[in-house]
Tab-separated table of C-alpha atoms in Angstrom:
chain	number	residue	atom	x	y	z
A	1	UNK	CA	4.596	-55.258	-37.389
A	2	UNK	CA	5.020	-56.174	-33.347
A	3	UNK	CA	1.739	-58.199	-31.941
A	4	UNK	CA	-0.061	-55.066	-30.166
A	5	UNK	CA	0.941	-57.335	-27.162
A	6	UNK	CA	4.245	-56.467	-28.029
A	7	UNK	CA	3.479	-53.115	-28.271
A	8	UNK	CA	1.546	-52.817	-25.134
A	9	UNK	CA	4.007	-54.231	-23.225
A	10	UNK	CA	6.820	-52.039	-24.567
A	11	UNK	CA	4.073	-49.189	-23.808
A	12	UNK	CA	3.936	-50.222	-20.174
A	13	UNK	CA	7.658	-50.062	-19.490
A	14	UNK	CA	7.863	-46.588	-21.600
A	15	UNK	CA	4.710	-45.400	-19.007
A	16	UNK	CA	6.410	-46.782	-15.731
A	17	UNK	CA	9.567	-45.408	-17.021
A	18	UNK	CA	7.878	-41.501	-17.367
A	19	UNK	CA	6.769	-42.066	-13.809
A	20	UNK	CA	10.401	-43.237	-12.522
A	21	UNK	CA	11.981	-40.479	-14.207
A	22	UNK	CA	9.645	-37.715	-12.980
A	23	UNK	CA	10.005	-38.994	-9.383
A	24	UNK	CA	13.591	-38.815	-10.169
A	25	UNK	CA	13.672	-34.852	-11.067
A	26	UNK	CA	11.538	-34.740	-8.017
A	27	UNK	CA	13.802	-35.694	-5.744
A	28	UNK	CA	16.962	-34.201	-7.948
A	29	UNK	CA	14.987	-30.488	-7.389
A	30	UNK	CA	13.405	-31.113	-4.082
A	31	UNK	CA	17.254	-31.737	-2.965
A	32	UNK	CA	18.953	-29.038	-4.634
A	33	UNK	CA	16.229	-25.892	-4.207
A	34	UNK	CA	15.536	-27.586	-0.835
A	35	UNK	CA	17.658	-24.617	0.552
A	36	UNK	CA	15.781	-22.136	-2.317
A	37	UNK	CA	12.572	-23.020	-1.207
A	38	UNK	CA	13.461	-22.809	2.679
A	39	UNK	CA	14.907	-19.203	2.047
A	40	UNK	CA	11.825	-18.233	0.108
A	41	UNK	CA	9.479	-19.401	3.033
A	42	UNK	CA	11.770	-17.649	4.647
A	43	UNK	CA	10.900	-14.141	3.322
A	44	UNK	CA	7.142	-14.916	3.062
A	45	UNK	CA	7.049	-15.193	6.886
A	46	UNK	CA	9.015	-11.773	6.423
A	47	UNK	CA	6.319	-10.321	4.244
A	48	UNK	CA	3.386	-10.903	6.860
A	49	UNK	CA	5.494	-9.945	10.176
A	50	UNK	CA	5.853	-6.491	7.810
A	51	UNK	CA	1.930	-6.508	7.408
A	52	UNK	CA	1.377	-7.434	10.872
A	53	UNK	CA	3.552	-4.712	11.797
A	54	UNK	CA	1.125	-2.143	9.264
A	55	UNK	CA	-1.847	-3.511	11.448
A	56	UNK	CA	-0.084	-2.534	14.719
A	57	UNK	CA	0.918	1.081	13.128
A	58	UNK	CA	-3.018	1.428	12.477
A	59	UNK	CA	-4.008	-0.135	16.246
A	60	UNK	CA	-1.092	2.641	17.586
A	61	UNK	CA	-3.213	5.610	15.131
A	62	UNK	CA	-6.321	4.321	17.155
A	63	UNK	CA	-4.655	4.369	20.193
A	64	UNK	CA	-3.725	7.985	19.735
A	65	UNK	CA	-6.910	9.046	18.345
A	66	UNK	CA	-8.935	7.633	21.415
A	67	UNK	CA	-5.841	9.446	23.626
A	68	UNK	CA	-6.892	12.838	22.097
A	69	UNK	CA	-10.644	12.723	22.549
A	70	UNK	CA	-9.532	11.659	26.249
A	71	UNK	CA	-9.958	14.231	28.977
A	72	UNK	CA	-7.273	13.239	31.096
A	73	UNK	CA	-4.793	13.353	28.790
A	74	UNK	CA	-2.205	14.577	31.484
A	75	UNK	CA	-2.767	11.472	32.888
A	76	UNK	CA	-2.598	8.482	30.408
A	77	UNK	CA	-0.146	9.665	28.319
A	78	UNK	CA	-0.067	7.762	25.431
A	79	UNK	CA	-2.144	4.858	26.461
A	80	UNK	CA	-0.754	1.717	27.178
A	81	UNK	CA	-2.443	0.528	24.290
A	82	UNK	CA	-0.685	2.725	21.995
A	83	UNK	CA	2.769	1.337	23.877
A	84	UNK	CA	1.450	-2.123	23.321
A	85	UNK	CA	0.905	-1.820	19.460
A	86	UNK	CA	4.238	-0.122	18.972
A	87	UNK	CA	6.022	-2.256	20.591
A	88	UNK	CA	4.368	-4.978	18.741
A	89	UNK	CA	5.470	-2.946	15.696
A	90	UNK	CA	9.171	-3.245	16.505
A	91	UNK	CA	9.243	-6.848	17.148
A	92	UNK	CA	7.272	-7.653	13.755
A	93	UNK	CA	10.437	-5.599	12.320
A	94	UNK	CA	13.075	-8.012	14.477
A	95	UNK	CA	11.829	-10.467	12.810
A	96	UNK	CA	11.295	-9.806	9.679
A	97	UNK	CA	14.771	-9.008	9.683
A	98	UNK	CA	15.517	-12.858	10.184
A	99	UNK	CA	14.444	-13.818	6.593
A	100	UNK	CA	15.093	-10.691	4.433
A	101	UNK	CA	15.717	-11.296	1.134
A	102	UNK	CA	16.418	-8.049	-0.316
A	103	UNK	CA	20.185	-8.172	0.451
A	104	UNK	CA	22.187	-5.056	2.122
A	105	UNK	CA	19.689	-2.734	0.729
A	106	UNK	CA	16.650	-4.470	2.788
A	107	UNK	CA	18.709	-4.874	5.976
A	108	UNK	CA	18.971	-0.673	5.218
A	109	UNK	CA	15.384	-0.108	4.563
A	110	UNK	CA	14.452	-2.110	7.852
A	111	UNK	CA	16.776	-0.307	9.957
A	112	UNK	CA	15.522	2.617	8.478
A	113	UNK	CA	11.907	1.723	9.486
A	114	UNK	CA	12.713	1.250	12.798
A	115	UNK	CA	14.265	4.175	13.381
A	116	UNK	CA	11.196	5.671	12.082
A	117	UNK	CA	9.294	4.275	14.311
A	118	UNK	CA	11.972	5.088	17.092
A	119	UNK	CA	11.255	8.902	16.583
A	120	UNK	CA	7.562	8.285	16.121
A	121	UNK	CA	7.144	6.998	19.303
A	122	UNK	CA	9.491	9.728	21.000
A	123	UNK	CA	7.476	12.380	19.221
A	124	UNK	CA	4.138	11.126	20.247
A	125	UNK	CA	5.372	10.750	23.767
A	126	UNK	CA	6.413	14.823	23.599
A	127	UNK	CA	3.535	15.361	21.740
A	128	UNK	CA	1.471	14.655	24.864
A	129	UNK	CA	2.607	17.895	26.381
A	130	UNK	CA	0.544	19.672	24.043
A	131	UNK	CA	-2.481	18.080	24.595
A	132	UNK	CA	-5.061	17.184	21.771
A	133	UNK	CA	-3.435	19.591	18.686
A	134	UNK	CA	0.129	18.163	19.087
A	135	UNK	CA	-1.103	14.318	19.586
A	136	UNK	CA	-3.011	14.707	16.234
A	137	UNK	CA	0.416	16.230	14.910
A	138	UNK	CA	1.731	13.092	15.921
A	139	UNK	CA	-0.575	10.986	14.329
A	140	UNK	CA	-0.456	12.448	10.713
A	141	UNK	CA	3.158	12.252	11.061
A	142	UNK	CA	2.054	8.329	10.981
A	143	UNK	CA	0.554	8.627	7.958
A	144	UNK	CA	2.560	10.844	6.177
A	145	UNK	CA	2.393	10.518	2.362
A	146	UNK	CA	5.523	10.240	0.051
A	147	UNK	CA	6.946	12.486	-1.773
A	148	UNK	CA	6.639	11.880	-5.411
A	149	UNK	CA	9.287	12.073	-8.508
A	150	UNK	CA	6.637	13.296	-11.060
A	151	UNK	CA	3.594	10.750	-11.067
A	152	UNK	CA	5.837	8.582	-8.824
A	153	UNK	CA	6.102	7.981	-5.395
A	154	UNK	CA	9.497	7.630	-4.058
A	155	UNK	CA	9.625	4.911	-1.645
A	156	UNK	CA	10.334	5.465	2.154
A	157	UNK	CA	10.114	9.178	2.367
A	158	UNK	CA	6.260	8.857	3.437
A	159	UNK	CA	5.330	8.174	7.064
A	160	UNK	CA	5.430	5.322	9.429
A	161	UNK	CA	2.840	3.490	7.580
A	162	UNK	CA	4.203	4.394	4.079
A	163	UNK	CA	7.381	2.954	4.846
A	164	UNK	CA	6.004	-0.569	5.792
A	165	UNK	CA	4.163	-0.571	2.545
A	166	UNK	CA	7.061	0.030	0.852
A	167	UNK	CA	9.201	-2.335	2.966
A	168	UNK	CA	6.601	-4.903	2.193
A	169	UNK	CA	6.926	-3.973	-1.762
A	170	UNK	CA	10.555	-4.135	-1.678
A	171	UNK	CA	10.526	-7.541	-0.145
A	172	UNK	CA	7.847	-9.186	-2.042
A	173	UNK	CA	10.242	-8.340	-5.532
A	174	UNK	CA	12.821	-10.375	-3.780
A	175	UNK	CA	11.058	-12.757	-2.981
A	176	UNK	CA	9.813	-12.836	-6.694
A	177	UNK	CA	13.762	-13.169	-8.021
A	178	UNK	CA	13.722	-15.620	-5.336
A	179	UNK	CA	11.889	-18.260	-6.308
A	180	UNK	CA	12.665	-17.422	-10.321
A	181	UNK	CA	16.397	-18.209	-9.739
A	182	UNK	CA	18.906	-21.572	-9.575
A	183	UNK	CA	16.293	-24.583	-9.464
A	184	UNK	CA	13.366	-22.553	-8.894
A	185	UNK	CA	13.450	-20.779	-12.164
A	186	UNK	CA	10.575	-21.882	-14.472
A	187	UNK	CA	12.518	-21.973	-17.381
A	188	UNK	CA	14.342	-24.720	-16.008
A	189	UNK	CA	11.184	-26.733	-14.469
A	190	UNK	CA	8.562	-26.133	-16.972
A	191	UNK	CA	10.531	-28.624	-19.808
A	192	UNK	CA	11.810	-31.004	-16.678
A	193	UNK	CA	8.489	-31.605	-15.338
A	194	UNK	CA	5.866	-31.008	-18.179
A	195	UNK	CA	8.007	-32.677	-21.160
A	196	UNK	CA	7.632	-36.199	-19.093
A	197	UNK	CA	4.169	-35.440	-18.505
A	198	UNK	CA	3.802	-34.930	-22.304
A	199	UNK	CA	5.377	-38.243	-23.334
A	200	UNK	CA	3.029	-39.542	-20.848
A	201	UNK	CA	0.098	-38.241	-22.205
A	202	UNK	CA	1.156	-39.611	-25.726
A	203	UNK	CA	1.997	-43.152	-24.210
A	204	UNK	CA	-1.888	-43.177	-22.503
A	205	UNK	CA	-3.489	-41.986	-26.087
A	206	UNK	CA	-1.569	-44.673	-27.953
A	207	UNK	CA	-2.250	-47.493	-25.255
A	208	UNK	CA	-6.093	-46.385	-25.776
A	209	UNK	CA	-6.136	-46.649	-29.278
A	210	UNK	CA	-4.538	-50.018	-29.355
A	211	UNK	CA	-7.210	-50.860	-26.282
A	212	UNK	CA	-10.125	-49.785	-28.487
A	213	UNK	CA	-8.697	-50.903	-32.164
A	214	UNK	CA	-7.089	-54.444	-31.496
A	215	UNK	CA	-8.271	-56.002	-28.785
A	216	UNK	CA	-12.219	-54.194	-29.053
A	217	UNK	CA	-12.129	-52.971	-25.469
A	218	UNK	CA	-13.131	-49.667	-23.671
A	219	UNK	CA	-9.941	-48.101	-22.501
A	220	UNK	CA	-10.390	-48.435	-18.163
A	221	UNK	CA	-9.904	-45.467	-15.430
A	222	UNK	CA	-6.515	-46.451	-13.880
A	223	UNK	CA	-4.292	-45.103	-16.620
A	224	UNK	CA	-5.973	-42.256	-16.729
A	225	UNK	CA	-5.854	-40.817	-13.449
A	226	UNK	CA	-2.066	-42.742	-12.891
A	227	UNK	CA	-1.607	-39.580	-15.328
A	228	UNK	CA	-3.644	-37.212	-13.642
A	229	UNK	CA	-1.471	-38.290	-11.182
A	230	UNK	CA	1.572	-37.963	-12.260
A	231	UNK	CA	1.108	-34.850	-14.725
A	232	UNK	CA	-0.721	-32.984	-11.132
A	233	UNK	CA	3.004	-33.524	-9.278
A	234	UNK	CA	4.757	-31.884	-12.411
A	235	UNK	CA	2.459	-29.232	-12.334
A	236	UNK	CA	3.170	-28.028	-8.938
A	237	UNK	CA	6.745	-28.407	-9.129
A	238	UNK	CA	6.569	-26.015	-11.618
A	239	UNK	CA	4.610	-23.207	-9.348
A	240	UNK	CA	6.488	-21.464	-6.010
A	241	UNK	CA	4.904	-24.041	-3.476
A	242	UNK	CA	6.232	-27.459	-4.602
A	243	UNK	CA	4.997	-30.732	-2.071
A	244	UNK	CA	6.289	-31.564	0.367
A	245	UNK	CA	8.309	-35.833	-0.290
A	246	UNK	CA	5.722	-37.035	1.967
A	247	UNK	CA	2.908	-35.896	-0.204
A	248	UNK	CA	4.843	-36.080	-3.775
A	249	UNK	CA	6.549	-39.525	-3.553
A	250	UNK	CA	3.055	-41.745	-2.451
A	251	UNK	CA	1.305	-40.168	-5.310
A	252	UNK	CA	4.614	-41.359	-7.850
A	253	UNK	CA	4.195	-44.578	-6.053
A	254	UNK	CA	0.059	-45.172	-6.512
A	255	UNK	CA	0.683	-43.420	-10.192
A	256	UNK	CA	3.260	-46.176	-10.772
A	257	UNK	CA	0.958	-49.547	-9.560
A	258	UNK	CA	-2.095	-47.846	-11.184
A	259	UNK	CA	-0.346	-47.467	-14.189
A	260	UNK	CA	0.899	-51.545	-14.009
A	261	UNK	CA	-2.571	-52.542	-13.009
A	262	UNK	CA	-4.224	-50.876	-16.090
A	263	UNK	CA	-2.428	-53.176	-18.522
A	264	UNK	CA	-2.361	-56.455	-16.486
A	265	UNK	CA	-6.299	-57.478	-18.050
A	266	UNK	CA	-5.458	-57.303	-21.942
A	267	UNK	CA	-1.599	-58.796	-21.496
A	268	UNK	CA	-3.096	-61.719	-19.156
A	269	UNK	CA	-4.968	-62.809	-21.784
A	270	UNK	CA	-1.571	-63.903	-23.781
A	271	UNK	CA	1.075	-66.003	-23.088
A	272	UNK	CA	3.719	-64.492	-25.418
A	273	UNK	CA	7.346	-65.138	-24.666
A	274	UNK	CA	9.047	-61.763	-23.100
A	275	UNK	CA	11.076	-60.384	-25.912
């Protein structure tokens, strides 16, 4: 049997080398979904200029509903506030456009929207002609619920509102295939980054036991957290918001001298030839 010098020593290389290898697949995925991620943040920005755009649909409702309680209709029209929040409402949609995810069928469902809200707009502006009645016309028109295909609704034939929803909906499913495809998908990341973390995990135990059983020591901190360390990196990787190098690489690093520090005491105290 190897002197547990032997052994530790061999256990130190096998430790820095789970360290080295899962700052390796680090940078291998961080490279090659760099452009995965990227379009995925992407579409997330999409996703909240849609629900920003919702908000302005419900500031343009208020508009109108202050509008018809109004008794100078005649005179202010829509409201400049309700001109304001629409045309908040179509630049939300311009750029949402920029990171849609949902292929031809989203760039359909967006022009679709705002062409919705292209007719809303005219029809609230005519709707002003007849007073109060036709401006609260207008506004359930905004709010117009879908039709539904038995207990279903069918997406995009409700109102203004409706359709953001399901714009929203449509886009948040692509962004779900998204970040579950090429080197995002966690079938492919859970065994890259957690089996390392597990051969890790059974490196610490066994440098423990040898700590505790041969040389009658208490097992210290450092190689426990260098696999906190290293085990919280894998984890992440594995989610849909991996770190950022700058973040992921000085925590590899400190895992990596933590890790060599944690033996140094019990092999210092031999002078064994390296084998």
């Amino acid at each position: 049997m190897p002197h547990p010098v032997v052994v530790l020593r061999r256990l130190r290389a096998s430790v820095l080398g789970t360290v080295a290898v899962t700052a390796l697949l680090y940078l291998v995925v961080a490279n090659r979904g760099g452009e995965e991620i990227a379009a995925a943040r992407r579409t997330t920005t999409a996703i909240q200029h849609i629900d920003a755009a919702y908000d302005e649909a419900g500031k343009a409702n208020d508009a109108l509903r202050a509008v018809s309680l109004s008794e100078a209709i005649d005179l202010t029209g829509t409201s400049n506030d309700f001109a304001g929040a629409t045309a908040r409402v179509a630049s939300h949609l311009t750029s949402a456009a920029e990171g849609n995810a949902a292929g031809e069928q989203g760039l359909s469902h967006l022009q679709f929207v705002q062409e919705q809200l292209t007719t809303y707009v005219q029809t609230a502006n005519t709707a002003v002609l007849d007073g109060a009645p036709g401006l609260a016309r207008a506004r359930d028109a905004l709010d117009d619920a879908p039709e539904y295909d038995g207990e279903s609704p069918v997406p995009f034939t409700g109102g203004l509102r409706q359709s953001l929803r399901d714009l929203q909906e449509l886009e948040v499913r692509a962004r779900h295939d998204q970040l579950r495809s090429g080197w995002r998908d966690p079938a492919l990341l859970r065994p890259l980054f957690l089996g390392p973390v597990a051969v890790m995990l059974l490196l610490v135990c066994a440098t423990d036991y040898i700590v505790v059983h041969h040389f009658r020591r208490l097992p210290g901190p450092a190689l426990v957290v260098a696999l906190l360390a290293t085990s919280s990196i894998g984890v992440i990787m594995c989610t849909t918001d991996p770190l950022a190098p700058a973040i992921a690489l000085p925590v590899l690093a400190a895992a990596g001298a933590l890790a060599y520090l944690a033996y140094r005491p019990r092999l210092a105290e031999y002078r064994f030839p390296r084998s």
